[in-house]
Short mmCIF file of C-alpha atoms in Angstrom, two decimals:
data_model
loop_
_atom_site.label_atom_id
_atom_site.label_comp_id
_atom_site.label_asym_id
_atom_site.label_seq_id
_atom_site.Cartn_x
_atom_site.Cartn_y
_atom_site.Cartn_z
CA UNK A 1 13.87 6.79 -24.94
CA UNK A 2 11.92 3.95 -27.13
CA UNK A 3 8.50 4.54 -27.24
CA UNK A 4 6.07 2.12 -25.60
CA UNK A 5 3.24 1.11 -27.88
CA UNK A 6 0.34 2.04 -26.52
CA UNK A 7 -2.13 -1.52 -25.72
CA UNK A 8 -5.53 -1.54 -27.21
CA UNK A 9 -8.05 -2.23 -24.77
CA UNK A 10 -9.42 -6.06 -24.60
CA UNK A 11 -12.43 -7.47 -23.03
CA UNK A 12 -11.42 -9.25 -20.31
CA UNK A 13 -12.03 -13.34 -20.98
CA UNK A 14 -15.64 -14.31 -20.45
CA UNK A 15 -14.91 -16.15 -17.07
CA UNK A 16 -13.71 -12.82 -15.64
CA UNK A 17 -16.94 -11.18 -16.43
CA UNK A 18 -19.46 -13.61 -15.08
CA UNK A 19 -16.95 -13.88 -11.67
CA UNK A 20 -16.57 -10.18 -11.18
CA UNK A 21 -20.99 -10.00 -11.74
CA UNK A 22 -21.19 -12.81 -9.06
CA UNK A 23 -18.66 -11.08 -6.91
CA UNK A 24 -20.51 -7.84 -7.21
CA UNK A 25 -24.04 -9.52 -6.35
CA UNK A 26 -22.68 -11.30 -3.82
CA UNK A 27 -22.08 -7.35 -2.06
CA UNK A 28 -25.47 -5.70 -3.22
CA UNK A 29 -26.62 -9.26 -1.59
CA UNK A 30 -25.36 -7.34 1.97
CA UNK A 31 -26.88 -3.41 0.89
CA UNK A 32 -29.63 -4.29 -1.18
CA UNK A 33 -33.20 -4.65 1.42
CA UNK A 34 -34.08 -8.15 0.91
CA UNK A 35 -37.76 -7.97 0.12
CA UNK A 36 -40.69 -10.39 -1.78
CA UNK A 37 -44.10 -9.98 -3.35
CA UNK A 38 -46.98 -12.28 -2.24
CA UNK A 39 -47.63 -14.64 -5.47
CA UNK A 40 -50.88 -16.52 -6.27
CA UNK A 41 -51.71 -19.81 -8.73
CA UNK A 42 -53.61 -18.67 -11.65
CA UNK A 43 -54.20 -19.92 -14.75
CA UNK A 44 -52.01 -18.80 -17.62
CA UNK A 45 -53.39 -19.96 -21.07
CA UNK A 46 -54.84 -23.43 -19.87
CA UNK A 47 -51.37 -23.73 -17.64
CA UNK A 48 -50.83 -22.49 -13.77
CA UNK A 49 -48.44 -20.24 -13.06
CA UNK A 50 -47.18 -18.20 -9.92
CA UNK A 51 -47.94 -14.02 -10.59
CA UNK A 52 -46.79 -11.57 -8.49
CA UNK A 53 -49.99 -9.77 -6.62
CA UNK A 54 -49.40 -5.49 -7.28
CA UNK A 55 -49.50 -3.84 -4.39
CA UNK A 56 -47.66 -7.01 -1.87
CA UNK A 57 -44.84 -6.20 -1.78
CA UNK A 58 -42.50 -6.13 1.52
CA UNK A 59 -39.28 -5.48 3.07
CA UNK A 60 -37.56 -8.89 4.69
CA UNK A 61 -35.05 -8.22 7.51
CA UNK A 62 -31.65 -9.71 6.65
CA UNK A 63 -31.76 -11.74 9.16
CA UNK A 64 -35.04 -13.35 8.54
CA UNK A 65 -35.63 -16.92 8.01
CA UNK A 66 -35.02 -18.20 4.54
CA UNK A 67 -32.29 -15.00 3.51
CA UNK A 68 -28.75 -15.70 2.93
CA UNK A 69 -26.43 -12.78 2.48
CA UNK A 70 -23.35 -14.42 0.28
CA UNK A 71 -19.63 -14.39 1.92
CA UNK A 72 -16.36 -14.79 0.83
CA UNK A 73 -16.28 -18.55 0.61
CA UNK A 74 -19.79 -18.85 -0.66
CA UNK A 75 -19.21 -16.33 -3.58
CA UNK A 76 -16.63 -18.95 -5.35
CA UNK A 77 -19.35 -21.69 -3.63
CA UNK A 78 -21.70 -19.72 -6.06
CA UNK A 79 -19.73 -20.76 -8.87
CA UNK A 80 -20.58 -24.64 -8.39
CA UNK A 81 -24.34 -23.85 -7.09
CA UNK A 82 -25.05 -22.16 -10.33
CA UNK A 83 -23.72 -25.09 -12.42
CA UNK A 84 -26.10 -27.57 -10.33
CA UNK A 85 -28.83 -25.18 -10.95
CA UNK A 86 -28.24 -25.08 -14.86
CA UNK A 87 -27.70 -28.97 -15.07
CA UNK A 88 -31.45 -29.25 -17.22
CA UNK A 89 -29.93 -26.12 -19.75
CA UNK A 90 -26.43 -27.87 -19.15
CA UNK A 91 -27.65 -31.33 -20.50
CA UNK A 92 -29.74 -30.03 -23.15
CA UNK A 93 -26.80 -28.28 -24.80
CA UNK A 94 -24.87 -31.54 -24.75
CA UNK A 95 -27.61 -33.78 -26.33
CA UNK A 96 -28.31 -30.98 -29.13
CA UNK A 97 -24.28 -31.07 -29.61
CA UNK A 98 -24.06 -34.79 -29.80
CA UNK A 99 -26.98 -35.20 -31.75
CA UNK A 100 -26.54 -32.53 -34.33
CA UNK A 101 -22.80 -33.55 -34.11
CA UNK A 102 -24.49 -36.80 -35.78
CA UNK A 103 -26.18 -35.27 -38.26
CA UNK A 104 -23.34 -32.63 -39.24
CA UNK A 105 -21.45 -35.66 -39.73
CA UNK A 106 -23.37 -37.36 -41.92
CA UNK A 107 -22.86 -34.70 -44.99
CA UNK A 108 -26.29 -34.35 -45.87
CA UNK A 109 -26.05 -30.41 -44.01
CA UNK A 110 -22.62 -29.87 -46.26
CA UNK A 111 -24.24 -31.36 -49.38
CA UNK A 112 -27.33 -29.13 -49.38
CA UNK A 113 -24.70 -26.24 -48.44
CA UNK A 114 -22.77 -27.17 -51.49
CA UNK A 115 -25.97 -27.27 -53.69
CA UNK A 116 -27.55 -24.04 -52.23
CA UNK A 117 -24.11 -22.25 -52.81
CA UNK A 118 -23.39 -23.24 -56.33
CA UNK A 119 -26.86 -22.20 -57.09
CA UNK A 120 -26.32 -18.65 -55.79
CA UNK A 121 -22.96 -18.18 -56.83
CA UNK A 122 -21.72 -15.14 -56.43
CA UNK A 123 -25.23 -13.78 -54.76
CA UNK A 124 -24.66 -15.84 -51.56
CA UNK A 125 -25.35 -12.94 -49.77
CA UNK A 126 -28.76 -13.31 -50.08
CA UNK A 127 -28.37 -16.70 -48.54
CA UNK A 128 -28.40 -14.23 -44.94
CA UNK A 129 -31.87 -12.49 -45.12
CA UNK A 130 -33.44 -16.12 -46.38
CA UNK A 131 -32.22 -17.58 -42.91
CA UNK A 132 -32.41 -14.94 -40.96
CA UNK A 133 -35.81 -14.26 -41.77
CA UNK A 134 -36.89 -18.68 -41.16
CA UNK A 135 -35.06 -18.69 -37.93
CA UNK A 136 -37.09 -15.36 -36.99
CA UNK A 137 -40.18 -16.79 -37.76
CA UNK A 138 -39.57 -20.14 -35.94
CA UNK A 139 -38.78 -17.50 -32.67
CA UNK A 140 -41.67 -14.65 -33.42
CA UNK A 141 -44.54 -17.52 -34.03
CA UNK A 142 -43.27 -20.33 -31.62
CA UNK A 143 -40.57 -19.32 -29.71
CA UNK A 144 -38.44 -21.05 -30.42
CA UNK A 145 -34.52 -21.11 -29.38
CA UNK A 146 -33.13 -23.94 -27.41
CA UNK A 147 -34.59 -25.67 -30.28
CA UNK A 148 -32.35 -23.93 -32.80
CA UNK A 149 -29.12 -24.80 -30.67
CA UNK A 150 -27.78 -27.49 -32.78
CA UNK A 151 -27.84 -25.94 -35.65
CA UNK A 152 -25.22 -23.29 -34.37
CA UNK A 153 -21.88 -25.25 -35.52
CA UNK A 154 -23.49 -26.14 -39.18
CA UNK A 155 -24.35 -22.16 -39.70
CA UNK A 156 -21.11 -20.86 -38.13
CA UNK A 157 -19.13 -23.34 -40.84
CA UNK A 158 -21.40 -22.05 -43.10
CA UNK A 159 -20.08 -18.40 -42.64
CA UNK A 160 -16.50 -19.69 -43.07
CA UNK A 161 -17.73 -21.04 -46.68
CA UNK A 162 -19.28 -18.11 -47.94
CA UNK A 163 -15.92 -16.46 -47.29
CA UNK A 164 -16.51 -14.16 -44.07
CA UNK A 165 -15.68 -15.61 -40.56
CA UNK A 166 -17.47 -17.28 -37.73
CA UNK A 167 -19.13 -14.46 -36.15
CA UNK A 168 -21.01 -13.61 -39.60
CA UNK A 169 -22.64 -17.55 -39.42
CA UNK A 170 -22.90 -16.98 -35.87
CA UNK A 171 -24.58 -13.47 -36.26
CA UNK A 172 -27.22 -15.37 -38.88
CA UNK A 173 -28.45 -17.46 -36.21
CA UNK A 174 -28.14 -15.75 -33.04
CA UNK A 175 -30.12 -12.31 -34.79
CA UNK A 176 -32.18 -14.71 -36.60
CA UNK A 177 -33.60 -16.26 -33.59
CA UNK A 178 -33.58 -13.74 -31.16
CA UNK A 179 -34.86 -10.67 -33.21
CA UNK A 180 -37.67 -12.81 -33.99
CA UNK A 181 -38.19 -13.76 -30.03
CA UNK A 182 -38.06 -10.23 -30.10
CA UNK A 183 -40.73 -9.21 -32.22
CA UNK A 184 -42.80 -11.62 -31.33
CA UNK A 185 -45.74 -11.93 -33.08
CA UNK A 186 -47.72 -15.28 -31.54
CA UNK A 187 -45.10 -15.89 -29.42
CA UNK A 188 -46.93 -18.40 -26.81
CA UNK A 189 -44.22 -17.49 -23.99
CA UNK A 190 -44.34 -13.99 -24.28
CA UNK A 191 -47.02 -12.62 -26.11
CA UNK A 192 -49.86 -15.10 -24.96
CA UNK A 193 -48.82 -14.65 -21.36
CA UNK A 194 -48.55 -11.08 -20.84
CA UNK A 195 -51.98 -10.67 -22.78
CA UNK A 196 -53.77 -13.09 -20.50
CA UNK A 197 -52.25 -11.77 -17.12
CA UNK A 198 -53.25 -8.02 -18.77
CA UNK A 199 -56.55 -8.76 -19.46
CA UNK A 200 -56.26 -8.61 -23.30
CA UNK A 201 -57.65 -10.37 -25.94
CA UNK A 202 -55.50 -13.35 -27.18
CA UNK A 203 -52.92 -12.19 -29.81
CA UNK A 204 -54.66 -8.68 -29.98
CA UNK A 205 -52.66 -6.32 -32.10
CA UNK A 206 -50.80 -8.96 -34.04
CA UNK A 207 -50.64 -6.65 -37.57
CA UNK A 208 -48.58 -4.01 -35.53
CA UNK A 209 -46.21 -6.92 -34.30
CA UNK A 210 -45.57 -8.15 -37.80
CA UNK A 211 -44.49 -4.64 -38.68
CA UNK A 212 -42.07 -4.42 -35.77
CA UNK A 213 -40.91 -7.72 -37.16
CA UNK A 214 -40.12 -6.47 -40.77
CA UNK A 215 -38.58 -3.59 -38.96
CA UNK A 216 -36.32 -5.56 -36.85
CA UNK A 217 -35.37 -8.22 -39.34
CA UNK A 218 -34.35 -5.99 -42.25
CA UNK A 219 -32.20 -3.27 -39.46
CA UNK A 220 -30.26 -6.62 -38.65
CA UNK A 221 -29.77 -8.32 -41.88
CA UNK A 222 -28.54 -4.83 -43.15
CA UNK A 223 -26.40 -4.57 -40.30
CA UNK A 224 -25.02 -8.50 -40.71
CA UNK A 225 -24.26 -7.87 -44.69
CA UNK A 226 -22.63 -4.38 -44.58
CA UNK A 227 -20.07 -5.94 -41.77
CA UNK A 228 -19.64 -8.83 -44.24
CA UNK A 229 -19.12 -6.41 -47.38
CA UNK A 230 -16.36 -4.52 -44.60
CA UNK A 231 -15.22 -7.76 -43.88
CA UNK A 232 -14.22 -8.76 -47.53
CA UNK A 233 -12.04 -5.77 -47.68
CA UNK A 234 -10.30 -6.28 -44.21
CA UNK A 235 -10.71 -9.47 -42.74
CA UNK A 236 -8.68 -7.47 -39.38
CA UNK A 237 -11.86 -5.90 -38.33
CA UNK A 238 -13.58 -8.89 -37.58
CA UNK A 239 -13.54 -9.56 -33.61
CA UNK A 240 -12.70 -13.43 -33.84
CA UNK A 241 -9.85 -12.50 -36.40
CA UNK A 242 -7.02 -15.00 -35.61
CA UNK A 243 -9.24 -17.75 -33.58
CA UNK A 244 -9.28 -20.78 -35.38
CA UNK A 245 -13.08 -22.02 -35.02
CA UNK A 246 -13.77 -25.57 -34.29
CA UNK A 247 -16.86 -25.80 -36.56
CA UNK A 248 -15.31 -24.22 -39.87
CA UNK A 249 -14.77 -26.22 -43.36
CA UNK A 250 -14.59 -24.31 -46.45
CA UNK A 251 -16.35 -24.20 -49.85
CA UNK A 252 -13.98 -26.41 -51.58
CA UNK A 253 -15.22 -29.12 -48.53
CA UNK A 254 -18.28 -29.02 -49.97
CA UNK A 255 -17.68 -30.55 -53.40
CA UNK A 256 -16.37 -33.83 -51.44
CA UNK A 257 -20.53 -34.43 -50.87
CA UNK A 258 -22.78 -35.50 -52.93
CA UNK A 259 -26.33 -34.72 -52.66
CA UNK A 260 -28.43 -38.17 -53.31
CA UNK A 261 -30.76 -40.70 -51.61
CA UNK A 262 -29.41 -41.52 -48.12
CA UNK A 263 -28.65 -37.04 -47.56
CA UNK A 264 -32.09 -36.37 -48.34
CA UNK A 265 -33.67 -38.61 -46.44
CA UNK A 266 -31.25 -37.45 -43.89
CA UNK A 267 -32.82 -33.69 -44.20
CA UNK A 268 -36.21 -35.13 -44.50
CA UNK A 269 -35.78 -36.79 -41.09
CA UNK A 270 -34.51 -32.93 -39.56
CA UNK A 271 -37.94 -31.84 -41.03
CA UNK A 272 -40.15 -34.38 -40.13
CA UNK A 273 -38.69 -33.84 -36.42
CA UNK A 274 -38.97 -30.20 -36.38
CA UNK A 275 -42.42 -30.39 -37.12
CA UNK A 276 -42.95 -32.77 -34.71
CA UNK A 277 -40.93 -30.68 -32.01
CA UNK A 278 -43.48 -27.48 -32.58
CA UNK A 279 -46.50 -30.01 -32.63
CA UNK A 280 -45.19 -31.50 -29.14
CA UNK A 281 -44.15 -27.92 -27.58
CA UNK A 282 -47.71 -26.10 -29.11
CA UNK A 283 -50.16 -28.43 -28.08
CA UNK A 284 -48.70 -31.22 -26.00
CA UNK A 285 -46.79 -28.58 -23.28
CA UNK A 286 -43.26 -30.57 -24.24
CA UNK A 287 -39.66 -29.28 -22.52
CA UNK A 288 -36.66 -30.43 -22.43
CA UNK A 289 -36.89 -33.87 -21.76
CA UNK A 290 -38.91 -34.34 -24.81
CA UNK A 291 -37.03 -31.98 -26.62
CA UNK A 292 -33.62 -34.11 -26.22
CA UNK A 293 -35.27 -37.23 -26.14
CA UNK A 294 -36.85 -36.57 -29.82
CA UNK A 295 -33.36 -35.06 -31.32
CA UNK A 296 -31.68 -38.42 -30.40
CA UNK A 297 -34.56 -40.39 -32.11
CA UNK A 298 -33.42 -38.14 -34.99
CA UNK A 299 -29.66 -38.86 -35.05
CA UNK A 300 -30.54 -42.53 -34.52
CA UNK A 301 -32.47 -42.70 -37.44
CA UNK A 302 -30.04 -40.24 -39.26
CA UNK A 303 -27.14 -43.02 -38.59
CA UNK A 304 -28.70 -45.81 -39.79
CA UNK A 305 -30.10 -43.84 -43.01
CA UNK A 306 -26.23 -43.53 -43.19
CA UNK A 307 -25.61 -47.56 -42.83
CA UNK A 308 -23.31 -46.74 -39.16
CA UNK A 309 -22.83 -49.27 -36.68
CA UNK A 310 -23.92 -48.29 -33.18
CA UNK A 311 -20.51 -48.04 -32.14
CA UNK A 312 -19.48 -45.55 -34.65
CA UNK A 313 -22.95 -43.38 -33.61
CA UNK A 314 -21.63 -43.02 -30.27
CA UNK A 315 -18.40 -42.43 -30.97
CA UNK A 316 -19.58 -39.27 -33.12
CA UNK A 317 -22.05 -38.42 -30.46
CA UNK A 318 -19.48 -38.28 -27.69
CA UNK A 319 -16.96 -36.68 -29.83
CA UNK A 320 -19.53 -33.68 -30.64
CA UNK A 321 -20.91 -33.87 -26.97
CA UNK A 322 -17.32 -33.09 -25.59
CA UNK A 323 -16.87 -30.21 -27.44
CA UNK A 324 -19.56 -28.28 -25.50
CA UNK A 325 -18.42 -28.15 -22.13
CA UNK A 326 -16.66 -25.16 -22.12
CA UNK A 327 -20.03 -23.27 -22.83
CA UNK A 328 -22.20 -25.58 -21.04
CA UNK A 329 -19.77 -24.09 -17.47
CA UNK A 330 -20.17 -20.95 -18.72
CA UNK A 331 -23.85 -20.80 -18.70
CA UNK A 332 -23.34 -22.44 -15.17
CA UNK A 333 -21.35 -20.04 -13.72
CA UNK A 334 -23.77 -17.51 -15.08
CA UNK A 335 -26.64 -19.14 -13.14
CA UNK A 336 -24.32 -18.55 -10.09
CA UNK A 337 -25.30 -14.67 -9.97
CA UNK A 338 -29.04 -15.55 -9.66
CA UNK A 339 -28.18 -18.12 -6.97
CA UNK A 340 -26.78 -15.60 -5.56
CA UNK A 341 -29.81 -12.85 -6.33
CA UNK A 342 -32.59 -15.69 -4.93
CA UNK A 343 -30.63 -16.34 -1.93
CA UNK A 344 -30.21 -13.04 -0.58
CA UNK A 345 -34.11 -12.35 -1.94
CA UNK A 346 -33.09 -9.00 -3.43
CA UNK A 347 -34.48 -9.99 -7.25
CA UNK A 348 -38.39 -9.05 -6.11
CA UNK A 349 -36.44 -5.37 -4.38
CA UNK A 350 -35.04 -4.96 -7.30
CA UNK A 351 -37.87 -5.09 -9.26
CA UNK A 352 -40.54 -3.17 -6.85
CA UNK A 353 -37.47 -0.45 -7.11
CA UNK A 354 -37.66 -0.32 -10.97
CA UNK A 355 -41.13 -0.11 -11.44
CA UNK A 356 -41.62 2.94 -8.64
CA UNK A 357 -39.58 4.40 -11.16
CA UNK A 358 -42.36 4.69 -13.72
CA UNK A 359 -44.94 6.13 -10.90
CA UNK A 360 -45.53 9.43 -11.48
CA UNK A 361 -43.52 9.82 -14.83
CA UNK A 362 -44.55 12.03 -17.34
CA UNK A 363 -47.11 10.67 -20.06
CA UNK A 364 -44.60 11.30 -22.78
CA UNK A 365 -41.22 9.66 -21.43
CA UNK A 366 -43.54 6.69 -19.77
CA UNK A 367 -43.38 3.97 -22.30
CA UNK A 368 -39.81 4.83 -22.61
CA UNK A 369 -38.81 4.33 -18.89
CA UNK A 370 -41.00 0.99 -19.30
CA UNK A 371 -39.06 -0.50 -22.08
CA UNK A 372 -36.14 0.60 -20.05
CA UNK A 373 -37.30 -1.08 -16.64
CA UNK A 374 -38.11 -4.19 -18.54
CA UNK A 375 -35.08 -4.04 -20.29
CA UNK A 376 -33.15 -4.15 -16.38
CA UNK A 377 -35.67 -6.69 -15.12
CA UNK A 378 -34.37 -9.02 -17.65
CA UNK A 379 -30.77 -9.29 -16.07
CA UNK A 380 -32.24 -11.13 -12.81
CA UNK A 381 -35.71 -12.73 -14.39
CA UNK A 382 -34.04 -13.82 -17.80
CA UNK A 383 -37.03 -15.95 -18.51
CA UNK A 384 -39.63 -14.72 -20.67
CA UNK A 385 -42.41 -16.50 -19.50
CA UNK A 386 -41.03 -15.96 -15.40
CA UNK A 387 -40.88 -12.32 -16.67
CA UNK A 388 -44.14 -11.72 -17.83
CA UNK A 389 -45.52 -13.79 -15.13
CA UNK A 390 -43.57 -11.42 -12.26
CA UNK A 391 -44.02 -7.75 -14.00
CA UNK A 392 -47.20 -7.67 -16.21
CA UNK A 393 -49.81 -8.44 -13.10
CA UNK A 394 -47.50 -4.66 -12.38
CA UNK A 395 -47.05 -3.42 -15.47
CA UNK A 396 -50.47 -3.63 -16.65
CA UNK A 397 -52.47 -2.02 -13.72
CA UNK A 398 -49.41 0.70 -13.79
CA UNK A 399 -49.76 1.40 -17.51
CA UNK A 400 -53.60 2.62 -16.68
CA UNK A 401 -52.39 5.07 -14.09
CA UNK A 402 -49.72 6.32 -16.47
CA UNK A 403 -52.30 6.82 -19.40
CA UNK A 404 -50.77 4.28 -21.10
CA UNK A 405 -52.99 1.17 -23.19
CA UNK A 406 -52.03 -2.21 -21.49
CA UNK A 407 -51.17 -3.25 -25.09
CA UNK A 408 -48.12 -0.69 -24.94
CA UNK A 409 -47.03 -2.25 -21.56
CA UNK A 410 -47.15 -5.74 -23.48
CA UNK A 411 -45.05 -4.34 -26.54
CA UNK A 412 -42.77 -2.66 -23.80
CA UNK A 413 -42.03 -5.81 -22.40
CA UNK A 414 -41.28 -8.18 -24.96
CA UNK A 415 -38.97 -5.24 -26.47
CA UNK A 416 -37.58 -5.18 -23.26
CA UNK A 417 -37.54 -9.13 -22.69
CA UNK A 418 -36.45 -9.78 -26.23
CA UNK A 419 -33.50 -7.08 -27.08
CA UNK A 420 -31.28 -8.04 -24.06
CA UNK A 421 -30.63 -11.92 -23.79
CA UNK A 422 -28.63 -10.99 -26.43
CA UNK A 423 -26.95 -8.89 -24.27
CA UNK A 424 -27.08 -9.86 -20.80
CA UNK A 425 -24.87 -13.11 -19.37
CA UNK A 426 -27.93 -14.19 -17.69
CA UNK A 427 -29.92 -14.77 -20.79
CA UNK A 428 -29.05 -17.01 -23.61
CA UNK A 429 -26.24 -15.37 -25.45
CA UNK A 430 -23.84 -17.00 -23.23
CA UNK A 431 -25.33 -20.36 -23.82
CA UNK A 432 -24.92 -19.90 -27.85
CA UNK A 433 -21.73 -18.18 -27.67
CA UNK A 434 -20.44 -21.37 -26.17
CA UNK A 435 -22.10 -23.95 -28.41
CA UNK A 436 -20.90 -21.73 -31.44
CA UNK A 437 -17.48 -21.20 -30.03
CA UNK A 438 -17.60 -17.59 -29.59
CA UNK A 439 -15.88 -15.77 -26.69
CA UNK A 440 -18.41 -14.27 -25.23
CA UNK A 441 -16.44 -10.99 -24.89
CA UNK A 442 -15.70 -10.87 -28.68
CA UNK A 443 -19.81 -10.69 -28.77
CA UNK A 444 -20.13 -8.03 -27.23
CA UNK A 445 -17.53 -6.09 -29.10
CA UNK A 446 -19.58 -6.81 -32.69
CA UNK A 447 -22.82 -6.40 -30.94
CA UNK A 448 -23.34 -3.73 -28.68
CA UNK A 449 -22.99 -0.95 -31.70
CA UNK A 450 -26.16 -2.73 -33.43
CA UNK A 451 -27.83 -3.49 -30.37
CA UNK A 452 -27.81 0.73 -29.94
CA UNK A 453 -29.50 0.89 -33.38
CA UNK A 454 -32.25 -2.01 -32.35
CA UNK A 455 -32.71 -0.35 -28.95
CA UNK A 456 -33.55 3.30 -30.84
CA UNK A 457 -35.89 1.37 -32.91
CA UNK A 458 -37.24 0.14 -30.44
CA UNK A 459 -38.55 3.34 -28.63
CA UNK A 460 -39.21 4.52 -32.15
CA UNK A 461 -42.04 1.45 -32.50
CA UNK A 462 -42.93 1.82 -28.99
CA UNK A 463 -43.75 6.11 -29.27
CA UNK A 464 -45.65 4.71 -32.41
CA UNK A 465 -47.49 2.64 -30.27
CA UNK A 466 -48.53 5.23 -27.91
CA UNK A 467 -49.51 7.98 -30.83
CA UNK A 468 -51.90 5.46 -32.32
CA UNK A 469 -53.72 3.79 -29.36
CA UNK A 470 -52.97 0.84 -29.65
CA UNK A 471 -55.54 -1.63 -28.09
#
């Protein structure tokens, strides 16, 4: 009898995931009590925002006004309602793909490349902690991440130069940016929020913040460079081995640009922008319709910098555009499970059932359950701003009866907040994976092993937290 090779086990394709989620929240829509807490207006850093009230909290019959239990038809409904209710994310990922599509094109990105690289040489490894470290400061200090979108294509082709594979460009970014969101140090959508709605001086404690941030940002870039030293000796254990990626060019490419007048102007234009961006989103309260509107002033200029007709600027704009739309469904269809959460009014249940959890826990596993409530909470509130606003007016009165400072139960939750959208399909890692090309699935696969590591460093910071008081 031949023997039957034994199949290795493969994540199941992205879609599958995010259907089977929406299929299973569509049943805990029908078991889980349907419940809310009151909320209240209050002003949030010189904005208003809706906070939960502690103590509100109440069961909702399932048959009470307003509370839809999801059905068979409605579950694949789901599907389309989430799409509809991720059309401002949806549109946003297509104007930062059309317009960075524009200034990809342009050369001036694969001319610096080519300059930066023949400078290094054969240290181009260091290339990773250098931008790793800029695109954690642009999410620790401002926040920053939809506004690093566009820049996913140039620094996945970048990976492909240096001689590893997408997922190592990818992995610069995506770590980059969220391990900074992470360790937020004046975050103003995480750290400025949950210290206002906890009573806390603005920014308090920001030296042991920029500690967890070294922390953080040298465990990853270790982590990114030992899988690209692995990597260089078998190019088979890389997850996207044998995908062809839409956004790679190699390092011979690069010697077809030249770096001169027109490409520096070009990068000159990205920088004047940026700084404009986090002028506009710091002081000015900017979102996304500024956000896109001032990236297409940016390609416009960058095209005629370049001497392009305006037909040949939208022809590379829709060209770029187009090759979005598979992640822009996917981050649709993953908006479908918290249609489907809202609907049945289980998110708030969910939440009042997490944080009972902590009441009553001992003093020493406390801050541990916290970061691991916040961690859950961040599957149905993926926001970090709607997170802080629904759990700290919670979290901080809780942390008092639990002996804990309400600095911990800040730290807590932007560990918690921060750690898993790289994780969860709610949060952003299925937005990126699909502007970068990555099956979301293969993610996971290279991810989840350092995610363990950042996770134990994370209670390690947190217990650190606790043994020194922090205030």
């Amino acid at each position: 009898m031949a023997e039957q090779a034994k199949k290795k086990f493969e994540f199941p394709n992205t879609w599958i995931i995010i259907a089977v989620m929406i299929a299973i929240t569509a049943l805990l829509s029908w078991i889980v009590p349907s419940g809310s807490y009151e909320y209240q207006k209050i002003d949030v850093n010189g904005k208003m925002r809706s906070v939960a009230i502690d103590g509100t909290f109440k069961f909702i019959a399932k048959t009470a006004e307003g509370v839809k239990t999801t059905g068979f038809l409605a579950t694949f409904g789901a599907l389309y309602r989430g799409c509809v209710d991720a059309a401002g994310i949806f549109f946003v990922m297509v104007f930062c793909s059309g317009t960075f599509g524009v200034m990809v094109k342009t050369g001036a990105f694969h001319a610096g490349i080519g300059s930066v690289l023949k400078k290094f040489g054969s240290k181009s490894l260091w290339i990773v902690p250098i931008l790793m470290v800029l695109f954690g400061i642009g999410g620790s200090a401002f926040g920053m991440l939809s506004e690093f979108y566009g820049f996913y294509p140039l620094i996945v082709g970048l990976g492909i130069a240096l001689g590893y594979d997408a997922m190592f460009g990818f992995a610069i970014l995506a770590l980059g940016e969220y391990i900074g969101f992470m360790a937020a140090t004046l975050n103003p959508y995480t750290v400025a929020i949950a210290q206002s709605i906890s009573g806390l001086p603005l920014y308090s404690a920001t030296p042991f913040r920029i500690v967890c941030f070294v922390v953080f940002m040298a465990a990853s870039a270790a982590y990114l460079i030992w899988y690209g030293i692995k990597y260089r000796k078998d190019p088979t254990i890389s997850p996207v081995y044998g995908l062809e990626s839409p956004h790679a060019f190699t390092s011979d490419a690069l010697d077809e640009y030249k770096f001169d007048g027109r490409t520096a102007l070009v990068l000159l234009d990205l920088v004047v922008t940026l700084f404009i961006l986090m002028y506009g989103l710091m002081e000015k309260g900017w979102d996304y319709p500024e956000l896109c509107g001032l990236f297409t002033i940016m390609s416009i200029v960058a095209a005629a910098i370049m001497g392009w007709s305006p037909n040949k600027y939208c022809d590379v704009f829709t060209a770029s555009a187009k090759t979005i739309l598979w992640g822009a469904m996917l981050t649709g269809l993953a908006k479908g499970i918290m249609v489907v959460m809202q609907d049945a009014k289980i998110i708030d249940t969910i939440i009042y059932a997490l944080t009972n959890l902590l009441r009553g826990a001992p003093h020493w596993v406390s801050a541990q359950l916290m970061l691991f409530v916040q961690t859950l909470i961040n599957f149905p509130v993926s926001s970090g701003s709607g997170q802080a606003a629904v759990t700290m007016p919670i979290m901080a009165p809780l942390a008092d009866n639990l002996g804990l400072s309400r600095q911990v139960a800040c730290i807590a939750f932007q560990f918690g907040d921060g750690l898993s959208n790289l994780l969860w399909p709610t949060g952003g890692c299925v937005i990126i994976c699909g502007i970068a090309g990555i099956p979301y699935e293969k993610w996971l696969k290279w991810f989840i092993p350092l995610c363990g590591i950042l996770y134990l460093l994370q209670m390690i910071m947190l217990q650190i937290a606790v043994i020194i008081g922090l205030e």
